[in-house]
Amino acid sequence: MTQYKGKKMPKRLGVTISRQIMDSQRLHPQATGDLSGLLSELIVAAKIISAEVNMAGLADILGHAGKTNIQGEIVQKLDEFANSTIKRRMEQCGYVCVMASEEEEEIIPVLDGYEGKYTLAFDPLDGSSNIDVNVSIGTIFSVHRKVTGGKRGTAEDLLQKGSLQVAAGYIIYGSSTMLVYSTGEGVHGFTLDPSVGEFFLSHPDIRIPERAKYYSVNEAYTNYWFDATRRYVSYLKEIDHESGRPYSLRYIGSLVADFHRNLISGGVFLYPRDKKNTDKPEGKLRLLYEAAPMAMLVKEAGGLALTDDGRDILEIEPTHLHQRVPLIIGNRKDVEMARSFFAG
Ligand code: P6P
């Protein structure tokens, strides 16, 4: 039996995610079951997306849908499919009052009469530029409690700092489909058995290793980084046998894949600001549905997530839905070390 905050949580490999969610709910006698219901609905959407992603190469849904999204990026057919799959399911689940998606500029309302007490922000298919080359991609989600009065959810309900998330997680569509999530009681990983269509507990109580094994950053931008970033990355590449440096470079260009590898094996991921992409002065990644959910997961697993000027990602007050933020995330010791470079 695992202990969590003095309470017993059964830890049995192979337990289904539905059972894990119910066991977790039982630890909270006051729970209404709405968060469990929300996660269960999201899991159905994940299974549907996984089936489509795994058939993409055969089902002629590779390639571009010919449109561009609000980010000005060419929308891949699978992007659209994943976005609409999550929207259609969650708008009528009764647990969500408002949503935000990486694929949509405005907030997404739910169906009248189906308003719930949580908000959902999601990146339906992150890393989708990798779809055609069969590189792992993922869905990222973040859940907050509704904070405004009235039935309808508003942007204010979505614009809450990451430390107030009640749940966060991702589904990675790779060599296997895995769901990794936290509701504030540790991080747990489930692997989909497509033959029975069920997620089974495969990675209970994930803890990020004490020291990194990898560092992940797009070094093509090295000449455009701010000096502190350049010095920190150089530090990660210096020899230091006590810490195991130099760390190997692994960069997939798919946040979920890069983060998942570092979470399991140990590593630091960076997407810092640079002087080249002046249209993205705060870096490329989004706060609400990329950096903040990953920051909750890494904190629950014993790690840390900062901006490239030393601010805690989870304490940033969002000001708009698609706001970008520079991100350094991974092992606590290595990310803490970044602070000394960015403190000026
Ligand atoms: P770059 C994918 O497009 C993404 O949003 C993240 O998943 C990934 O970490 C990043 O962009 C990669 O960006 O500039 O290195 O190609």
Coordinates of N, CA and C in Angstrom, one line a residue, residues 1 19 85 87 91 135 166 188 210 247 250 260 340:
M1 N 0.9 -1.2 0.0 CA 0.0 0.0 0.0 C 0.9 1.2 0.0
R19 N -10.5 2.5 -12.0 CA -10.3 2.1 -10.6 C -9.5 3.1 -9.8
T85 N -12.9 16.3 -31.3 CA -13.3 15.1 -30.5 C -13.4 15.6 -29.0
K87 N -13.8 18.7 -27.8 CA -14.8 19.7 -27.7 C -16.2 19.0 -27.6
E91 N -18.2 19.3 -24.1 CA -19.2 20.4 -24.0 C -20.6 19.9 -23.5
V135 N 6.6 10.7 -35.4 CA 7.3 11.1 -34.1 C 6.1 11.2 -33.1
V166 N -6.6 21.8 -10.4 CA -7.0 20.6 -9.6 C -6.6 19.3 -10.3
H188 N 0.8 9.6 -11.9 CA 0.6 8.2 -12.2 C 0.5 8.0 -13.7
E210 N 16.7 12.1 -9.4 CA 17.4 13.2 -8.7 C 18.2 14.0 -9.6
Y247 N 25.5 16.2 -19.8 CA 24.3 15.5 -20.1 C 24.2 15.3 -21.6
R250 N 19.1 15.5 -26.0 CA 17.9 14.8 -26.7 C 16.9 15.9 -27.0
H260 N 8.1 13.8 -21.4 CA 7.9 12.4 -20.8 C 9.2 11.7 -20.7
S340 N 20.5 30.5 -10.6 CA 21.7 31.3 -10.3 C 22.2 32.0 -11.6

